[in-house]
Amino acid sequence: TLPLLLILVAGYLCGTIPFGLVLSKVFGYGDIRKIGSGNIGATNALRTGNKTLAALTLLGDLLKGTVPVLVGRHFAGETGAMIGGAGAFLGHLFPVWLGFKGGKGVATYIGILLGLAPIGVLTFAVAWLGTAFAFRFSSLAALVATVAVPIVYYLLGLHAVAGFVAVLSLIVWIKHHPNIRRLLAGTEGRIGAKG
Ligand code: G3P
């Protein structure tokens, strides 16, 4: 069990790197937590109007989910892969450096899918893009995509991955409660609108 604990802790530390916060400072926008929704993710980085900043935030937050899955698999097989991903996810959502107030987990979730079973990324992309194109809400697109992914994994017979990812999806939904409230109230910001 020692390797699994190490994989969890290493994954957690990797997940705590707040790319949105660091990059928005590097790009000269100051603290991203004072912009738009206050979230440290790519959607909120886009509210600066800087697409490069948003894309780099997405890429960084995504890869910090993928790397711990691959490292975990290398040392401890499929269980290690999921433990590494769980660590990264928890690190992004609850980073010790930011008083445990992290992001909502969507980009890191995609990165974990990429490491676990890439068909999930395709599923996510189709569901996210379809919903975003129709409604122009990043949050709603993520909520729909995170329901679709575990279902598709399950239907493909990847039952352990489906169960694991379903737990991550539930946490993504819980973290989106302010967005869900805004969506229901009709006050959620649309993609492309500046914060
Ligand atoms: O990934 C987060 C996204 O779904 C919502 O972000 O900034 O609108 O709360 P935001």
PDB file of C-alpha atoms and ligand atoms in Angstrom:
ATOM      1  CA  THR A   1       0.000   0.000   0.000  1.00  0.00           C
ATOM      2  CA  LEU A   2       2.974   2.344   0.408  1.00  0.00           C
ATOM      3  CA  PRO A   3       3.340   2.861  -3.363  1.00  0.00           C
ATOM      4  CA  LEU A   4      -0.380   3.639  -3.646  1.00  0.00           C
ATOM      5  CA  LEU A   5      -0.120   6.249  -0.896  1.00  0.00           C
ATOM      6  CA  LEU A   6       2.922   7.763  -2.597  1.00  0.00           C
ATOM      7  CA  ILE A   7       1.081   7.806  -5.925  1.00  0.00           C
ATOM      8  CA  LEU A   8      -1.874   9.547  -4.259  1.00  0.00           C
ATOM      9  CA  VAL A   9       0.299  12.184  -2.591  1.00  0.00           C
ATOM     10  CA  ALA A  10       2.435  12.794  -5.715  1.00  0.00           C
ATOM     11  CA  GLY A  11      -0.756  13.063  -7.793  1.00  0.00           C
ATOM     12  CA  TYR A  12      -2.211  15.488  -5.265  1.00  0.00           C
ATOM     13  CA  LEU A  13       0.878  17.733  -5.364  1.00  0.00           C
ATOM     14  CA  CYS A  14       0.823  17.722  -9.165  1.00  0.00           C
ATOM     15  CA  GLY A  15      -2.873  18.656  -9.109  1.00  0.00           C
ATOM     16  CA  THR A  16      -2.274  21.611  -6.802  1.00  0.00           C
ATOM     17  CA  ILE A  17      -0.351  23.562  -9.486  1.00  0.00           C
ATOM     18  CA  PRO A  18      -2.857  26.381 -10.216  1.00  0.00           C
ATOM     19  CA  PHE A  19      -2.062  27.039 -13.876  1.00  0.00           C
ATOM     20  CA  GLY A  20      -4.888  29.571 -14.281  1.00  0.00           C
ATOM     21  CA  LEU A  21      -3.689  31.625 -11.335  1.00  0.00           C
ATOM     22  CA  VAL A  22       0.021  31.499 -12.227  1.00  0.00           C
ATOM     23  CA  LEU A  23      -0.493  32.139 -15.950  1.00  0.00           C
ATOM     24  CA  SER A  24      -2.952  35.002 -15.460  1.00  0.00           C
ATOM     25  CA  LYS A  25      -0.320  36.705 -13.273  1.00  0.00           C
ATOM     26  CA  VAL A  26       2.410  35.991 -15.843  1.00  0.00           C
ATOM     27  CA  PHE A  27       0.201  37.437 -18.598  1.00  0.00           C
ATOM     28  CA  GLY A  28      -0.333  40.596 -16.531  1.00  0.00           C
ATOM     29  CA  TYR A  29      -3.998  40.161 -15.568  1.00  0.00           C
ATOM     30  CA  GLY A  30      -3.316  39.913 -11.842  1.00  0.00           C
ATOM     31  CA  ASP A  31      -5.296  37.553  -9.640  1.00  0.00           C
ATOM     32  CA  ILE A  32      -7.797  35.564 -11.755  1.00  0.00           C
ATOM     33  CA  ARG A  33      -9.857  35.051  -8.594  1.00  0.00           C
ATOM     34  CA  LYS A  34     -10.873  38.732  -8.829  1.00  0.00           C
ATOM     35  CA  ILE A  35     -12.213  38.308 -12.380  1.00  0.00           C
ATOM     36  CA  GLY A  36     -15.589  36.979 -13.584  1.00  0.00           C
ATOM     37  CA  SER A  37     -16.738  33.935 -11.618  1.00  0.00           C
ATOM     38  CA  GLY A  38     -13.590  34.048  -9.476  1.00  0.00           C
ATOM     39  CA  ASN A  39     -12.719  30.503 -10.583  1.00  0.00           C
ATOM     40  CA  ILE A  40      -9.107  29.615 -11.451  1.00  0.00           C
ATOM     41  CA  GLY A  41      -9.995  27.589 -14.562  1.00  0.00           C
ATOM     42  CA  ALA A  42      -9.753  28.084 -18.313  1.00  0.00           C
ATOM     43  CA  THR A  43     -13.374  29.264 -18.683  1.00  0.00           C
ATOM     44  CA  ASN A  44     -12.715  32.155 -16.347  1.00  0.00           C
ATOM     45  CA  ALA A  45      -9.270  32.804 -17.883  1.00  0.00           C
ATOM     46  CA  LEU A  46     -11.140  33.359 -21.160  1.00  0.00           C
ATOM     47  CA  ARG A  47     -13.083  36.176 -19.464  1.00  0.00           C
ATOM     48  CA  THR A  48      -9.865  38.230 -19.625  1.00  0.00           C
ATOM     49  CA  GLY A  49     -10.404  38.114 -23.393  1.00  0.00           C
ATOM     50  CA  ASN A  50      -7.039  36.382 -23.876  1.00  0.00           C
ATOM     51  CA  LYS A  51      -7.543  33.095 -25.747  1.00  0.00           C
ATOM     52  CA  THR A  52      -3.879  32.064 -25.447  1.00  0.00           C
ATOM     53  CA  LEU A  53      -4.104  32.405 -21.666  1.00  0.00           C
ATOM     54  CA  ALA A  54      -7.294  30.315 -21.631  1.00  0.00           C
ATOM     55  CA  ALA A  55      -5.813  27.632 -23.923  1.00  0.00           C
ATOM     56  CA  LEU A  56      -2.611  27.343 -21.858  1.00  0.00           C
ATOM     57  CA  THR A  57      -4.671  27.127 -18.650  1.00  0.00           C
ATOM     58  CA  LEU A  58      -6.763  24.340 -20.183  1.00  0.00           C
ATOM     59  CA  LEU A  59      -3.647  22.503 -21.360  1.00  0.00           C
ATOM     60  CA  GLY A  60      -1.811  22.805 -18.034  1.00  0.00           C
ATOM     61  CA  ASP A  61      -4.800  21.805 -15.899  1.00  0.00           C
ATOM     62  CA  LEU A  62      -5.517  18.929 -18.299  1.00  0.00           C
ATOM     63  CA  LEU A  63      -1.987  17.481 -18.392  1.00  0.00           C
ATOM     64  CA  LYS A  64      -1.644  17.626 -14.616  1.00  0.00           C
ATOM     65  CA  GLY A  65      -4.449  15.026 -14.596  1.00  0.00           C
ATOM     66  CA  THR A  66      -2.914  12.856 -17.317  1.00  0.00           C
ATOM     67  CA  VAL A  67       0.645  12.620 -15.966  1.00  0.00           C
ATOM     68  CA  PRO A  68      -0.256  11.180 -12.514  1.00  0.00           C
ATOM     69  CA  VAL A  69      -2.517   8.583 -14.193  1.00  0.00           C
ATOM     70  CA  LEU A  70       0.344   7.420 -16.431  1.00  0.00           C
ATOM     71  CA  VAL A  71       2.877   7.459 -13.576  1.00  0.00           C
ATOM     72  CA  GLY A  72       0.424   5.611 -11.320  1.00  0.00           C
ATOM     73  CA  ARG A  73      -0.142   2.968 -13.984  1.00  0.00           C
ATOM     74  CA  HIS A  74       3.598   2.522 -14.488  1.00  0.00           C
ATOM     75  CA  PHE A  75       4.136   1.722 -10.802  1.00  0.00           C
ATOM     76  CA  ALA A  76       0.865   0.035  -9.792  1.00  0.00           C
ATOM     77  CA  GLY A  77      -1.253  -0.887 -12.821  1.00  0.00           C
ATOM     78  CA  GLU A  78      -4.872   0.194 -13.280  1.00  0.00           C
ATOM     79  CA  THR A  79      -5.437   0.747  -9.559  1.00  0.00           C
ATOM     80  CA  GLY A  80      -2.372   3.005  -9.511  1.00  0.00           C
ATOM     81  CA  ALA A  81      -3.709   4.875 -12.543  1.00  0.00           C
ATOM     82  CA  MET A  82      -6.982   5.660 -10.782  1.00  0.00           C
ATOM     83  CA  ILE A  83      -5.263   6.562  -7.499  1.00  0.00           C
ATOM     84  CA  GLY A  84      -2.914   8.945  -9.365  1.00  0.00           C
ATOM     85  CA  GLY A  85      -5.896  10.539 -11.109  1.00  0.00           C
ATOM     86  CA  ALA A  86      -7.830  10.823  -7.846  1.00  0.00           C
ATOM     87  CA  GLY A  87      -4.851  12.557  -6.243  1.00  0.00           C
ATOM     88  CA  ALA A  88      -4.528  15.055  -9.094  1.00  0.00           C
ATOM     89  CA  PHE A  89      -8.269  15.769  -9.044  1.00  0.00           C
ATOM     90  CA  LEU A  90      -8.273  16.392  -5.285  1.00  0.00           C
ATOM     91  CA  GLY A  91      -5.149  18.550  -5.637  1.00  0.00           C
ATOM     92  CA  HIS A  92      -6.835  20.756  -8.222  1.00  0.00           C
ATOM     93  CA  LEU A  93     -10.049  21.101  -6.226  1.00  0.00           C
ATOM     94  CA  PHE A  94      -8.455  21.448  -2.796  1.00  0.00           C
ATOM     95  CA  PRO A  95      -4.918  22.879  -3.170  1.00  0.00           C
ATOM     96  CA  VAL A  96      -3.144  23.324   0.143  1.00  0.00           C
ATOM     97  CA  TRP A  97      -1.364  26.435  -1.238  1.00  0.00           C
ATOM     98  CA  LEU A  98      -4.647  28.262  -1.875  1.00  0.00           C
ATOM     99  CA  GLY A  99      -6.297  27.525   1.451  1.00  0.00           C
ATOM    100  CA  PHE A 100      -7.881  24.425  -0.129  1.00  0.00           C
ATOM    101  CA  LYS A 101      -9.958  26.666  -2.416  1.00  0.00           C
ATOM    102  CA  GLY A 102      -9.214  25.363  -5.910  1.00  0.00           C
ATOM    103  CA  GLY A 103     -10.994  24.938  -9.211  1.00  0.00           C
ATOM    104  CA  LYS A 104     -14.004  23.012 -10.420  1.00  0.00           C
ATOM    105  CA  GLY A 105     -12.069  20.124 -11.931  1.00  0.00           C
ATOM    106  CA  VAL A 106     -13.273  20.044 -15.522  1.00  0.00           C
ATOM    107  CA  ALA A 107      -9.921  20.324 -17.352  1.00  0.00           C
ATOM    108  CA  THR A 108      -8.216  17.956 -14.927  1.00  0.00           C
ATOM    109  CA  TYR A 109     -11.131  15.538 -15.364  1.00  0.00           C
ATOM    110  CA  ILE A 110     -10.517  15.524 -19.133  1.00  0.00           C
ATOM    111  CA  GLY A 111      -6.813  14.901 -18.536  1.00  0.00           C
ATOM    112  CA  ILE A 112      -7.633  11.954 -16.282  1.00  0.00           C
ATOM    113  CA  LEU A 113      -9.899  10.510 -18.999  1.00  0.00           C
ATOM    114  CA  LEU A 114      -7.049  10.869 -21.479  1.00  0.00           C
ATOM    115  CA  GLY A 115      -4.782   8.812 -19.234  1.00  0.00           C
ATOM    116  CA  LEU A 116      -7.375   6.208 -18.248  1.00  0.00           C
ATOM    117  CA  ALA A 117      -9.179   5.498 -21.535  1.00  0.00           C
ATOM    118  CA  PRO A 118      -9.065   8.172 -24.294  1.00  0.00           C
ATOM    119  CA  ILE A 119     -12.487   7.275 -25.737  1.00  0.00           C
ATOM    120  CA  GLY A 120     -13.782   9.269 -22.758  1.00  0.00           C
ATOM    121  CA  VAL A 121     -12.145  12.408 -24.133  1.00  0.00           C
ATOM    122  CA  LEU A 122     -13.943  11.942 -27.450  1.00  0.00           C
ATOM    123  CA  THR A 123     -17.228  11.439 -25.580  1.00  0.00           C
ATOM    124  CA  PHE A 124     -16.553  14.519 -23.486  1.00  0.00           C
ATOM    125  CA  ALA A 125     -15.653  16.600 -26.541  1.00  0.00           C
ATOM    126  CA  VAL A 126     -18.804  15.641 -28.463  1.00  0.00           C
ATOM    127  CA  ALA A 127     -21.105  16.265 -25.481  1.00  0.00           C
ATOM    128  CA  TRP A 128     -19.330  19.482 -24.434  1.00  0.00           C
ATOM    129  CA  LEU A 129     -19.137  20.984 -27.919  1.00  0.00           C
ATOM    130  CA  GLY A 130     -22.734  20.030 -28.764  1.00  0.00           C
ATOM    131  CA  THR A 131     -24.067  21.597 -25.565  1.00  0.00           C
ATOM    132  CA  ALA A 132     -21.796  24.647 -25.752  1.00  0.00           C
ATOM    133  CA  PHE A 133     -22.728  25.249 -29.387  1.00  0.00           C
ATOM    134  CA  ALA A 134     -26.442  25.032 -28.578  1.00  0.00           C
ATOM    135  CA  PHE A 135     -26.515  27.020 -25.308  1.00  0.00           C
ATOM    136  CA  ARG A 136     -23.172  28.894 -24.969  1.00  0.00           C
ATOM    137  CA  PHE A 137     -22.688  27.976 -21.305  1.00  0.00           C
ATOM    138  CA  SER A 138     -19.340  26.345 -20.406  1.00  0.00           C
ATOM    139  CA  SER A 139     -20.721  25.125 -17.094  1.00  0.00           C
ATOM    140  CA  LEU A 140     -23.798  23.481 -18.623  1.00  0.00           C
ATOM    141  CA  ALA A 141     -21.620  21.830 -21.268  1.00  0.00           C
ATOM    142  CA  ALA A 142     -19.372  20.387 -18.537  1.00  0.00           C
ATOM    143  CA  LEU A 143     -22.394  19.177 -16.553  1.00  0.00           C
ATOM    144  CA  VAL A 144     -23.803  17.347 -19.591  1.00  0.00           C
ATOM    145  CA  ALA A 145     -20.415  15.919 -20.627  1.00  0.00           C
ATOM    146  CA  THR A 146     -19.649  14.577 -17.146  1.00  0.00           C
ATOM    147  CA  VAL A 147     -22.915  12.614 -17.226  1.00  0.00           C
ATOM    148  CA  ALA A 148     -22.245  11.245 -20.719  1.00  0.00           C
ATOM    149  CA  VAL A 149     -18.702   9.997 -20.041  1.00  0.00           C
ATOM    150  CA  PRO A 150     -19.355   7.404 -17.285  1.00  0.00           C
ATOM    151  CA  ILE A 151     -22.394   6.128 -19.205  1.00  0.00           C
ATOM    152  CA  VAL A 152     -20.328   5.574 -22.363  1.00  0.00           C
ATOM    153  CA  TYR A 153     -17.525   3.873 -20.412  1.00  0.00           C
ATOM    154  CA  TYR A 154     -20.109   1.608 -18.799  1.00  0.00           C
ATOM    155  CA  LEU A 155     -21.731   0.730 -22.122  1.00  0.00           C
ATOM    156  CA  LEU A 156     -18.286  -0.116 -23.527  1.00  0.00           C
ATOM    157  CA  GLY A 157     -17.735  -2.562 -20.672  1.00  0.00           C
ATOM    158  CA  LEU A 158     -15.136  -0.434 -18.838  1.00  0.00           C
ATOM    159  CA  HIS A 159     -17.001  -0.897 -15.577  1.00  0.00           C
ATOM    160  CA  ALA A 160     -14.248  -0.018 -13.079  1.00  0.00           C
ATOM    161  CA  VAL A 161     -13.317   3.138 -14.980  1.00  0.00           C
ATOM    162  CA  ALA A 162     -17.022   4.023 -15.305  1.00  0.00           C
ATOM    163  CA  GLY A 163     -17.533   3.718 -11.540  1.00  0.00           C
ATOM    164  CA  PHE A 164     -14.425   5.740 -10.738  1.00  0.00           C
ATOM    165  CA  VAL A 165     -15.252   8.479 -13.238  1.00  0.00           C
ATOM    166  CA  ALA A 166     -18.870   8.616 -12.008  1.00  0.00           C
ATOM    167  CA  VAL A 167     -17.545   9.636  -8.582  1.00  0.00           C
ATOM    168  CA  LEU A 168     -15.426  12.385 -10.187  1.00  0.00           C
ATOM    169  CA  SER A 169     -18.500  13.515 -12.156  1.00  0.00           C
ATOM    170  CA  LEU A 170     -20.528  13.759  -8.963  1.00  0.00           C
ATOM    171  CA  ILE A 171     -17.819  15.945  -7.420  1.00  0.00           C
ATOM    172  CA  VAL A 172     -17.747  18.157 -10.553  1.00  0.00           C
ATOM    173  CA  TRP A 173     -21.513  18.630 -10.166  1.00  0.00           C
ATOM    174  CA  ILE A 174     -21.174  19.494  -6.472  1.00  0.00           C
ATOM    175  CA  LYS A 175     -18.424  22.030  -7.293  1.00  0.00           C
ATOM    176  CA  HIS A 176     -20.708  23.608  -9.914  1.00  0.00           C
ATOM    177  CA  HIS A 177     -23.516  24.377  -7.478  1.00  0.00           C
ATOM    178  CA  PRO A 178     -23.076  28.168  -7.875  1.00  0.00           C
ATOM    179  CA  ASN A 179     -23.200  27.700 -11.676  1.00  0.00           C
ATOM    180  CA  ILE A 180     -26.296  25.496 -11.429  1.00  0.00           C
ATOM    181  CA  ARG A 181     -27.977  28.172  -9.324  1.00  0.00           C
ATOM    182  CA  ARG A 182     -27.030  30.852 -11.876  1.00  0.00           C
ATOM    183  CA  LEU A 183     -28.214  28.686 -14.784  1.00  0.00           C
ATOM    184  CA  LEU A 184     -31.598  28.202 -13.087  1.00  0.00           C
ATOM    185  CA  ALA A 185     -31.804  31.933 -12.281  1.00  0.00           C
ATOM    186  CA  GLY A 186     -30.843  32.870 -15.854  1.00  0.00           C
ATOM    187  CA  THR A 187     -27.778  34.823 -14.712  1.00  0.00           C
ATOM    188  CA  GLU A 188     -24.954  32.493 -15.830  1.00  0.00           C
ATOM    189  CA  GLY A 189     -22.335  34.133 -18.060  1.00  0.00           C
ATOM    190  CA  ARG A 190     -22.139  32.866 -21.610  1.00  0.00           C
ATOM    191  CA  ILE A 191     -18.973  31.781 -23.423  1.00  0.00           C
ATOM    192  CA  GLY A 192     -17.434  34.798 -25.102  1.00  0.00           C
ATOM    193  CA  ALA A 193     -18.837  37.309 -22.638  1.00  0.00           C
ATOM    194  CA  LYS A 194     -16.128  39.102 -20.696  1.00  0.00           C
ATOM    195  CA  GLY A 195     -16.101  39.099 -16.906  1.00  0.00           C
TER     196      GLY A 195
HETATM  197  O1  G3P B   1     -14.892  24.391 -15.710  1.00  0.00           O
HETATM  198  C1  G3P B   1     -15.533  25.356 -15.056  1.00  0.00           C
HETATM  199  C2  G3P B   1     -16.676  25.798 -15.897  1.00  0.00           C
HETATM  200  O2  G3P B   1     -17.536  24.729 -16.103  1.00  0.00           O
HETATM  201  C3  G3P B   1     -17.353  26.938 -15.253  1.00  0.00           C
HETATM  202  O3  G3P B   1     -16.413  27.929 -14.968  1.00  0.00           O
HETATM  203  O4  G3P B   1     -15.711  30.217 -14.400  1.00  0.00           O
HETATM  204  O5  G3P B   1     -17.986  29.812 -15.369  1.00  0.00           O
HETATM  205  O6  G3P B   1     -17.505  29.081 -13.055  1.00  0.00           O
HETATM  206  P1  G3P B   1     -16.936  29.329 -14.413  1.00  0.00           P
END
